[in-house]
CSV table of N, CA and C in Angstrom, one decimal:
chain,number,residue,atom,x,y,z
H,68,HIS,N,-15.3,-7.0,3.4
H,68,HIS,CA,-13.9,-7.0,3.8
H,68,HIS,C,-13.5,-5.6,4.3
H,69,TYR,N,-13.7,-4.7,3.3
H,69,TYR,CA,-13.4,-3.3,3.5
H,69,TYR,C,-14.1,-2.7,4.8
H,70,LEU,N,-15.4,-2.9,4.8
H,70,LEU,CA,-16.2,-2.4,6.0
H,70,LEU,C,-15.7,-3.1,7.3
H,71,GLN,N,-15.4,-4.4,7.2
H,71,GLN,CA,-15.0,-5.1,8.4
H,71,GLN,C,-13.7,-4.5,8.9
H,72,HIS,N,-12.8,-4.3,8.0
H,72,HIS,CA,-11.5,-3.7,8.5
H,72,HIS,C,-11.7,-2.2,9.2
H,73,PHE,N,-12.6,-1.5,8.5
H,73,PHE,CA,-13.0,-0.2,9.0
H,73,PHE,C,-13.6,-0.3,10.5
H,74,LEU,N,-14.5,-1.2,10.6
H,74,LEU,CA,-15.2,-1.4,12.0
H,74,LEU,C,-14.1,-2.0,13.0
H,75,GLU,N,-13.2,-2.7,12.6
H,75,GLU,CA,-12.2,-3.3,13.6
H,75,GLU,C,-11.3,-2.2,13.9
H,76,LEU,N,-10.9,-1.3,12.9
H,76,LEU,CA,-10.0,-0.2,13.2
H,76,LEU,C,-10.7,0.8,14.3
H,77,VAL,N,-11.9,1.1,13.9
H,77,VAL,CA,-12.7,2.1,14.8
H,77,VAL,C,-12.9,1.4,16.2
H,78,SER,N,-13.3,0.2,16.3
H,78,SER,CA,-13.6,-0.3,17.6
H,78,SER,C,-12.3,-0.5,18.4
H,79,SER,N,-11.2,-0.7,17.7
H,79,SER,CA,-9.9,-0.9,18.5
H,79,SER,C,-9.4,0.4,19.1
H,80,GLN,N,-9.8,1.5,18.5
H,80,GLN,CA,-9.4,2.9,19.0
H,80,GLN,C,-10.4,3.6,19.8
H,81,ALA,N,-11.7,3.1,19.8
H,81,ALA,CA,-12.8,3.8,20.4
H,81,ALA,C,-12.7,3.8,21.9
H,82,VAL,N,-13.1,4.9,22.5
H,82,VAL,CA,-13.1,5.1,23.9
H,82,VAL,C,-14.6,5.5,24.3
H,83,ILE,N,-15.2,4.9,25.2
H,83,ILE,CA,-16.5,5.3,25.6
H,83,ILE,C,-16.4,6.4,26.7
H,84,VAL,N,-17.0,7.5,26.5
H,84,VAL,CA,-17.0,8.6,27.5
H,84,VAL,C,-18.3,9.1,27.9
H,85,GLU,N,-18.3,9.8,29.0
H,85,GLU,CA,-19.5,10.5,29.5
H,85,GLU,C,-19.1,12.0,29.6
H,86,PRO,N,-19.6,12.8,28.7
H,86,PRO,CA,-19.2,14.2,28.8
H,86,PRO,C,-19.5,14.9,30.1
H,87,THR,N,-18.6,15.7,30.5
H,87,THR,CA,-18.7,16.5,31.7
H,87,THR,C,-18.9,18.0,31.4
H,88,VAL,N,-19.0,18.3,30.2
H,88,VAL,CA,-19.2,19.7,29.7
H,88,VAL,C,-20.5,19.7,28.8
H,89,ALA,N,-21.1,20.8,28.9
H,89,ALA,CA,-22.3,21.0,28.0
H,89,ALA,C,-22.1,22.2,27.1
H,90,LEU,N,-22.1,21.9,25.7
H,90,LEU,CA,-21.8,22.9,24.8
H,90,LEU,C,-23.2,23.4,24.2
H,91,ASN,N,-22.9,24.6,23.5
H,91,ASN,CA,-24.0,25.3,22.8
H,91,ASN,C,-23.4,25.8,21.5
H,92,VAL,N,-22.5,25.1,20.9
H,92,VAL,CA,-21.7,25.5,19.8
H,92,VAL,C,-22.6,25.5,18.5
H,93,ILE,N,-23.3,24.5,18.2
H,93,ILE,CA,-24.2,24.3,17.0
H,93,ILE,C,-25.6,24.7,17.4
H,94,LYS,N,-25.9,25.8,17.0
H,94,LYS,CA,-27.3,26.3,17.2
H,94,LYS,C,-28.4,25.6,16.4
H,95,GLU,N,-28.1,25.2,15.2
H,95,GLU,CA,-29.1,24.7,14.3
H,95,GLU,C,-29.7,23.3,14.8
H,96,ASP,N,-28.9,22.5,15.5
H,96,ASP,CA,-29.3,21.2,16.0
H,96,ASP,C,-28.5,20.9,17.2
H,97,GLN,N,-29.3,21.1,18.3
H,97,GLN,CA,-28.6,21.0,19.7
H,97,GLN,C,-28.0,19.6,19.9
H,98,ASN,N,-28.6,18.6,19.3
H,98,ASN,CA,-28.1,17.2,19.4
H,98,ASN,C,-26.7,17.0,18.9
H,99,ASP,N,-26.3,17.8,17.9
H,99,ASP,CA,-25.0,17.7,17.4
H,99,ASP,C,-23.9,18.1,18.4
H,100,ASN,N,-24.3,19.0,19.3
H,100,ASN,CA,-23.4,19.4,20.3
H,100,ASN,C,-22.9,18.2,21.2
H,101,SER,N,-23.6,17.1,21.3
H,101,SER,CA,-23.2,16.0,22.1
H,101,SER,C,-22.1,15.3,21.5
H,102,CYS,N,-22.0,15.4,20.1
H,102,CYS,CA,-20.7,14.8,19.4
H,102,CYS,C,-19.5,15.6,19.8
H,103,LEU,N,-19.7,16.9,19.9
H,103,LEU,CA,-18.5,17.7,20.3
H,103,LEU,C,-18.2,17.6,21.7
H,104,GLU,N,-19.2,17.4,22.5
H,104,GLU,CA,-18.9,17.1,24.0
H,104,GLU,C,-18.1,15.9,24.2
H,105,CYS,N,-18.5,14.9,23.5
H,105,CYS,CA,-17.9,13.6,23.6
H,105,CYS,C,-16.4,13.6,23.0
H,106,ALA,N,-16.3,14.3,22.0
H,106,ALA,CA,-14.9,14.4,21.3
H,106,ALA,C,-14.0,15.2,22.4
H,107,ILE,N,-14.5,16.2,23.0
H,107,ILE,CA,-13.6,16.9,24.0
H,107,ILE,C,-13.3,16.0,25.1
H,108,GLU,N,-14.3,15.3,25.6
H,108,GLU,CA,-14.0,14.5,26.8
H,108,GLU,C,-13.1,13.3,26.5
H,109,GLY,N,-13.2,12.7,25.3
H,109,GLY,CA,-12.3,11.7,24.8
H,109,GLY,C,-11.0,12.1,24.1
H,110,THR,N,-10.8,13.5,24.1
H,110,THR,CA,-9.7,14.0,23.5
H,110,THR,C,-9.5,13.3,22.0
H,111,ALA,N,-10.6,13.4,21.3
H,111,ALA,CA,-10.6,12.8,19.9
H,111,ALA,C,-9.8,13.6,18.9
H,112,GLN,N,-9.2,12.9,18.0
H,112,GLN,CA,-8.5,13.5,17.0
H,112,GLN,C,-9.4,13.7,15.8
H,113,TYR,N,-10.5,12.9,15.6
H,113,TYR,CA,-11.4,13.0,14.5
H,113,TYR,C,-12.8,12.9,15.0
H,114,ILE,N,-13.7,13.6,14.4
H,114,ILE,CA,-15.1,13.4,14.6
H,114,ILE,C,-15.6,13.0,13.2
H,115,ILE,N,-16.2,11.9,13.1
H,115,ILE,CA,-16.7,11.4,11.8
H,115,ILE,C,-18.3,11.4,11.8
H,116,SER,N,-18.8,12.3,10.9
H,116,SER,CA,-20.2,12.6,10.8
H,116,SER,C,-20.6,13.0,9.4
H,117,GLY,N,-21.8,12.7,9.1
H,117,GLY,CA,-22.5,13.2,7.8
H,117,GLY,C,-23.4,14.4,8.2
H,118,GLU,N,-23.4,14.9,9.3
H,118,GLU,CA,-24.3,16.0,9.7
H,118,GLU,C,-23.6,17.3,9.2
H,119,LYS,N,-24.3,18.0,8.4
H,119,LYS,CA,-23.9,19.2,7.7
H,119,LYS,C,-23.5,20.3,8.8
H,120,ASN,N,-24.3,20.3,9.8
H,120,ASN,CA,-24.0,21.4,10.8
H,120,ASN,C,-22.6,21.1,11.5
H,121,LEU,N,-22.2,19.9,11.6
H,121,LEU,CA,-21.0,19.5,12.2
H,121,LEU,C,-19.9,19.8,11.2
H,122,LEU,N,-20.1,19.3,10.0
H,122,LEU,CA,-19.2,19.4,8.9
H,122,LEU,C,-18.7,20.8,8.6
H,123,GLY,N,-19.7,21.7,8.8
H,123,GLY,CA,-19.5,23.1,8.5
H,123,GLY,C,-18.4,23.8,9.4
H,124,HIS,N,-18.2,23.2,10.5
H,124,HIS,CA,-17.2,23.7,11.5
H,124,HIS,C,-15.8,23.3,11.1
H,125,GLY,N,-15.6,22.2,10.5
H,125,GLY,CA,-14.3,21.8,10.0
H,125,GLY,C,-13.5,21.1,11.1
H,126,GLU,N,-13.4,21.8,12.3
H,126,GLU,CA,-12.7,21.2,13.4
H,126,GLU,C,-13.3,21.9,14.7
H,127,HIS,N,-13.0,21.2,15.8
H,127,HIS,CA,-13.4,21.7,17.1
H,127,HIS,C,-12.4,21.3,18.1
H,128,LYS,N,-11.7,22.3,18.8
H,128,LYS,CA,-10.8,22.0,19.9
H,128,LYS,C,-9.8,21.0,19.5
H,129,GLY,N,-9.3,21.1,18.1
H,129,GLY,CA,-8.3,20.2,17.7
H,129,GLY,C,-8.8,18.9,17.0
H,130,ALA,N,-10.0,18.6,17.2
H,130,ALA,CA,-10.6,17.4,16.5
H,130,ALA,C,-11.1,17.8,15.1
H,131,ILE,N,-10.6,17.1,14.1
H,131,ILE,CA,-10.9,17.4,12.7
H,131,ILE,C,-12.3,16.7,12.5
H,132,ILE,N,-13.2,17.4,11.9
H,132,ILE,CA,-14.5,16.9,11.5
H,132,ILE,C,-14.6,16.5,10.1
H,133,LEU,N,-14.8,15.2,9.8
H,133,LEU,CA,-14.8,14.6,8.4
H,133,LEU,C,-16.1,13.8,8.2
H,134,PRO,N,-16.5,13.8,6.9
H,134,PRO,CA,-17.6,12.9,6.5
H,134,PRO,C,-16.9,11.5,6.4
H,135,PRO,N,-17.7,10.5,6.5
H,135,PRO,CA,-17.1,9.1,6.6
H,135,PRO,C,-16.3,8.8,5.3
H,136,ALA,N,-16.6,9.3,4.1
H,136,ALA,CA,-15.8,8.9,2.9
H,136,ALA,C,-14.4,9.5,3.0
H,137,ALA,N,-14.4,10.7,3.5
H,137,ALA,CA,-13.1,11.4,3.6
H,137,ALA,C,-12.1,10.8,4.7
H,138,PHE,N,-12.8,10.3,5.8
H,138,PHE,CA,-12.1,9.5,6.8
H,138,PHE,C,-11.5,8.2,6.3
H,139,MET,N,-12.3,7.6,5.5
H,139,MET,CA,-11.8,6.3,4.8
H,139,MET,C,-10.7,6.6,3.9
H,140,MET,N,-10.7,7.6,3.1
H,140,MET,CA,-9.6,8.0,2.2
H,140,MET,C,-8.4,8.2,3.1
H,141,LEU,N,-8.5,9.0,4.2
H,141,LEU,CA,-7.4,9.3,5.2
H,141,LEU,C,-6.8,7.9,5.7
H,142,ILE,N,-7.6,7.0,6.0
H,142,ILE,CA,-7.1,5.7,6.5
H,142,ILE,C,-6.4,5.1,5.5
H,143,GLU,N,-6.9,4.9,4.2
H,143,GLU,CA,-6.3,4.3,3.1
H,143,GLU,C,-4.9,5.0,2.8
H,144,LYS,N,-4.9,6.4,2.8
H,144,LYS,CA,-3.6,7.1,2.5
H,144,LYS,C,-2.5,6.8,3.5
H,145,ARG,N,-2.9,6.6,4.8
H,145,ARG,CA,-2.0,6.3,5.8
H,145,ARG,C,-1.7,4.8,5.9
H,146,GLY,N,-2.4,4.0,5.2
H,146,GLY,CA,-2.0,2.6,5.2
H,146,GLY,C,-2.5,1.9,6.4
H,147,LEU,N,-3.5,2.4,7.0
H,147,LEU,CA,-4.1,1.7,8.3
H,147,LEU,C,-4.9,0.6,8.1
């Protein structure tokens, strides 16, 4: 039930984008840059990831980078 609610919430807010910028912010794993590129293109408020390289940045261009558990706590706190 909890997971279903989470998936419904995310899918109702999700926007599919194709990045028009190429970043080289995360040197340790170039694939992580695609998350940042998509976040910029979609003007994301949050980036949800378990990737340590991303989490180490905390935020990028206003998008807060959180692990899934912290994002779930935020959702609960806000009553979403």
